[in-house]
CSV table of C-alpha atoms and ligand atoms in Angstrom, one decimal:
chain,number,residue,atom,x,y,z
L,1,GLN,CA,5.9,-1.8,-16.2
L,2,GLU,CA,3.2,-0.4,-14.2
L,3,ARG,CA,4.1,0.5,-10.5
L,4,THR,CA,2.0,0.9,-7.4
L,5,TYR,CA,2.7,2.2,-3.8
L,6,ILE,CA,1.8,-0.3,-1.2
L,7,MET,CA,2.0,0.6,2.5
L,8,VAL,CA,1.6,-1.3,5.8
L,9,LYS,CA,-0.1,0.8,8.0
L,10,PRO,CA,0.8,1.1,11.8
L,11,ASP,CA,-1.4,-1.5,13.0
L,12,GLY,CA,-0.1,-3.9,10.6
L,13,VAL,CA,3.5,-3.1,11.6
L,14,GLU,CA,2.6,-3.6,15.0
L,15,ARG,CA,0.7,-6.9,14.6
L,16,GLY,CA,3.6,-8.1,12.6
L,17,LEU,CA,1.9,-8.6,9.4
L,18,VAL,CA,4.7,-7.0,7.2
L,19,GLY,CA,6.2,-10.4,6.0
L,20,GLU,CA,2.6,-11.6,5.3
L,21,ILE,CA,1.9,-8.5,3.0
L,22,ILE,CA,5.3,-8.8,1.2
L,23,LYS,CA,4.8,-12.6,0.9
L,24,ARG,CA,1.5,-12.3,-1.0
L,25,PHE,CA,2.8,-9.7,-3.4
L,26,GLU,CA,6.1,-11.8,-3.9
L,27,ASN,CA,4.0,-15.0,-4.3
L,28,ARG,CA,1.8,-13.5,-6.8
L,29,GLY,CA,4.9,-12.4,-9.0
L,30,PHE,CA,5.1,-9.0,-8.6
L,31,LYS,CA,8.4,-7.4,-8.6
L,32,LEU,CA,9.7,-5.3,-5.6
L,33,LEU,CA,11.2,-1.9,-6.3
L,34,ALA,CA,11.4,-0.2,-3.1
L,35,LEU,CA,11.2,-1.1,0.5
L,36,LYS,CA,11.6,1.1,3.7
L,37,ALA,CA,10.3,1.4,7.5
L,38,LEU,CA,9.8,5.0,8.5
L,39,GLN,CA,7.9,7.1,11.3
L,40,PRO,CA,5.6,9.3,8.6
L,41,SER,CA,5.6,13.0,9.7
L,42,ARG,CA,2.3,14.8,9.7
L,43,ASP,CA,3.3,16.7,6.7
L,44,LEU,CA,3.9,13.6,4.5
L,45,LEU,CA,0.4,11.9,5.6
L,46,GLU,CA,-1.5,15.2,4.9
L,47,LYS,CA,0.1,15.4,1.4
L,48,HIS,CA,-0.6,11.5,1.0
L,49,TYR,CA,-4.2,11.7,1.9
L,50,ALA,CA,-4.8,15.4,0.5
L,51,ASP,CA,-7.6,14.3,-1.4
L,52,LEU,CA,-9.8,13.2,1.5
L,53,SER,CA,-9.0,16.5,3.5
L,54,SER,CA,-12.4,17.6,3.7
L,55,LYS,CA,-13.6,14.5,5.0
L,56,PRO,CA,-14.9,14.2,8.5
L,57,PHE,CA,-12.8,11.5,9.4
L,58,PHE,CA,-9.6,12.9,8.1
L,59,PRO,CA,-8.0,14.1,11.5
L,60,LYS,CA,-8.6,10.7,13.0
L,61,LEU,CA,-7.1,9.1,9.7
L,62,VAL,CA,-4.0,11.4,10.1
L,63,ASP,CA,-3.7,10.4,13.9
L,64,TYR,CA,-4.1,6.7,13.1
L,65,MET,CA,-1.5,6.9,10.5
L,66,LEU,CA,0.8,8.9,13.0
L,67,SER,CA,0.5,6.3,15.5
L,68,GLY,CA,3.6,4.1,15.0
L,69,PRO,CA,5.9,3.3,12.1
L,70,VAL,CA,5.1,2.5,8.6
L,71,VAL,CA,6.5,0.2,5.8
L,72,GLY,CA,6.4,1.5,2.4
L,73,MET,CA,7.0,-0.5,-0.5
L,74,VAL,CA,6.8,-0.1,-4.5
L,75,TRP,CA,5.7,-3.1,-6.5
L,76,ALA,CA,5.8,-3.6,-10.4
L,77,GLY,CA,4.0,-5.7,-12.8
L,78,LYS,CA,1.1,-6.1,-15.1
L,79,GLU,CA,-1.8,-4.1,-13.9
L,80,VAL,CA,-0.3,-4.3,-10.4
L,81,VAL,CA,-2.6,-1.2,-9.5
L,82,LYS,CA,-5.8,-2.6,-10.0
L,83,THR,CA,-4.7,-6.1,-8.8
L,84,GLY,CA,-2.9,-4.6,-5.7
L,85,ARG,CA,-6.4,-3.2,-4.7
L,86,VAL,CA,-8.1,-6.5,-5.3
L,87,MET,CA,-5.5,-8.3,-3.0
L,88,LEU,CA,-6.0,-5.8,-0.1
L,89,GLY,CA,-9.7,-5.8,-0.2
L,90,ALA,CA,-12.6,-3.1,0.2
L,91,THR,CA,-11.6,-0.3,2.3
L,92,ASN,CA,-14.1,-1.5,5.0
L,93,PRO,CA,-12.7,-4.8,6.1
L,94,LEU,CA,-16.2,-6.2,6.8
L,95,ALA,CA,-17.0,-6.0,3.1
L,96,SER,CA,-13.8,-7.4,2.1
L,97,ALA,CA,-13.8,-11.1,0.9
L,98,PRO,CA,-11.6,-13.7,2.8
L,99,GLY,CA,-8.6,-14.4,0.9
L,100,THR,CA,-8.1,-10.6,0.7
L,101,ILE,CA,-5.7,-9.0,3.3
L,102,ARG,CA,-8.2,-7.0,5.0
L,103,GLY,CA,-10.8,-9.7,4.6
L,104,ASP,CA,-8.2,-12.1,6.6
L,105,TYR,CA,-6.9,-9.6,9.1
L,106,ALA,CA,-9.1,-6.7,9.8
L,107,ILE,CA,-12.3,-5.4,11.1
L,108,ASP,CA,-12.6,-2.0,11.3
L,109,VAL,CA,-12.2,0.7,8.5
L,110,GLY,CA,-10.1,2.8,10.9
L,111,LYS,CA,-7.9,0.1,11.2
L,112,ASN,CA,-7.6,-1.6,7.8
L,113,ILE,CA,-3.8,-2.5,7.8
L,114,CYS,CA,-2.6,-1.6,4.3
L,115,HIS,CA,-2.9,1.2,1.7
L,116,GLY,CA,-2.8,0.4,-1.8
L,117,SER,CA,-2.6,3.4,-4.7
L,118,ASP,CA,-6.1,3.6,-6.3
L,119,ALA,CA,-5.0,4.6,-10.0
L,120,VAL,CA,-1.6,4.7,-12.0
L,121,GLU,CA,-1.2,8.5,-11.8
L,122,SER,CA,-2.0,8.6,-7.9
L,123,ALA,CA,0.6,5.7,-7.7
L,124,GLU,CA,3.3,7.6,-9.6
L,125,LYS,CA,2.5,10.7,-7.5
L,126,GLU,CA,2.6,8.6,-4.1
L,127,ILE,CA,5.8,6.9,-5.2
L,128,ALA,CA,7.6,10.5,-5.7
L,129,LEU,CA,6.2,11.6,-2.4
L,130,TRP,CA,7.4,8.4,-0.4
L,131,PHE,CA,10.6,7.5,-2.2
L,132,PRO,CA,11.9,11.0,-3.1
L,133,GLU,CA,15.6,9.2,-3.3
L,134,GLY,CA,14.1,7.0,-6.1
L,135,VAL,CA,13.4,3.3,-6.5
L,136,LEU,CA,14.9,0.9,-8.4
L,137,ASN,CA,14.6,-0.4,-11.8
L,138,TYR,CA,15.9,-3.8,-13.0
L,139,GLU,CA,15.2,-6.8,-15.2
L,140,ARG,CA,14.3,-10.2,-13.5
L,141,SER,CA,14.7,-13.6,-15.4
L,142,LEU,CA,11.9,-14.8,-13.4
L,143,ASP,CA,9.6,-12.8,-15.5
L,144,LYS,CA,10.0,-15.2,-18.2
L,145,LEU,CA,8.3,-17.7,-15.9
L,146,ILE,CA,5.5,-15.5,-15.1
L,147,TYR,CA,4.5,-13.4,-18.2
L,148,GLU,CA,3.5,-15.2,-21.4
O,1,GTP,P1,-6.1,3.7,1.2
O,1,GTP,O1,-5.5,2.4,0.6
O,1,GTP,O2,-5.5,3.7,2.7
O,1,GTP,O3,-6.0,4.7,0.5
O,1,GTP,O4,-7.6,3.5,1.7
O,1,GTP,P2,-8.8,3.2,0.4
O,1,GTP,O5,-8.4,3.7,-0.9
O,1,GTP,O6,-9.3,1.8,0.3
O,1,GTP,O7,-9.8,4.2,0.7
O,1,GTP,P3,-9.8,5.9,0.8
O,1,GTP,O8,-8.7,6.3,0.3
O,1,GTP,O9,-11.1,6.3,0.7
O,1,GTP,O10,-9.8,6.1,2.5
O,1,GTP,C1,-8.1,6.1,2.7
O,1,GTP,C2,-8.4,5.5,4.3
O,1,GTP,O11,-9.1,6.3,5.2
O,1,GTP,C3,-8.8,4.2,4.5
O,1,GTP,O12,-8.2,3.2,4.2
O,1,GTP,C4,-9.3,4.1,6.0
O,1,GTP,O13,-8.3,3.8,7.0
O,1,GTP,C5,-9.5,5.6,6.1
O,1,GTP,N1,-11.3,5.6,6.0
O,1,GTP,C6,-11.9,5.9,4.8
O,1,GTP,N2,-13.1,6.1,5.1
O,1,GTP,C7,-13.2,6.0,6.4
O,1,GTP,C8,-14.5,6.4,7.2
O,1,GTP,O14,-15.5,6.3,6.7
O,1,GTP,N3,-14.2,6.3,9.0
O,1,GTP,C9,-12.8,6.3,9.3
O,1,GTP,N4,-12.7,6.2,10.5
O,1,GTP,N5,-11.7,6.1,8.4
O,1,GTP,C10,-12.3,6.0,7.2
O,2,MG,MG1,-7.2,5.3,-0.9
């Protein structure tokens, strides 16, 4: 099954939106493979957002992500990378449709609550980066009721 890395950013954790975000992925039918709260290091964040290191907003982005604890998780399921991004909404919350996480809970791009991997390849890289200890891999009887 495809896997993605979803992370509640420091603003989402402080605002008490961890449960809400988990609930949406659970309700949709995706399977939780890993979950942890941590204070990320600068080094970890610079690796995670390495592709954006030349952007003018990069220092601000790293400071934002360093500002408090985050909750990282791995979700599995059919097309979970693309669907996870749809559930999060557009990068700029004001451009996100209502019903999406950002569209329901955020306004500014620099405080957009959650992260989702943008491709299967980056998802696998991010899972290895944030969960070097590994993640679960299990069968779920519920899948019979979700997948045809
Ligand atoms: P992530 O799921 O966090 O990776 O967001 P994304 O994939 O929707 O967007 P992208 O990877 O391009 O940017 C990563 C993060 O950098 C965004 O989620 C924003 O928090 C931040 N960011 C992106 N563009 C801007 C910008 O123009 N200004 C500011 N302040 N932050 C930005
Ligand atoms: Mg991104």
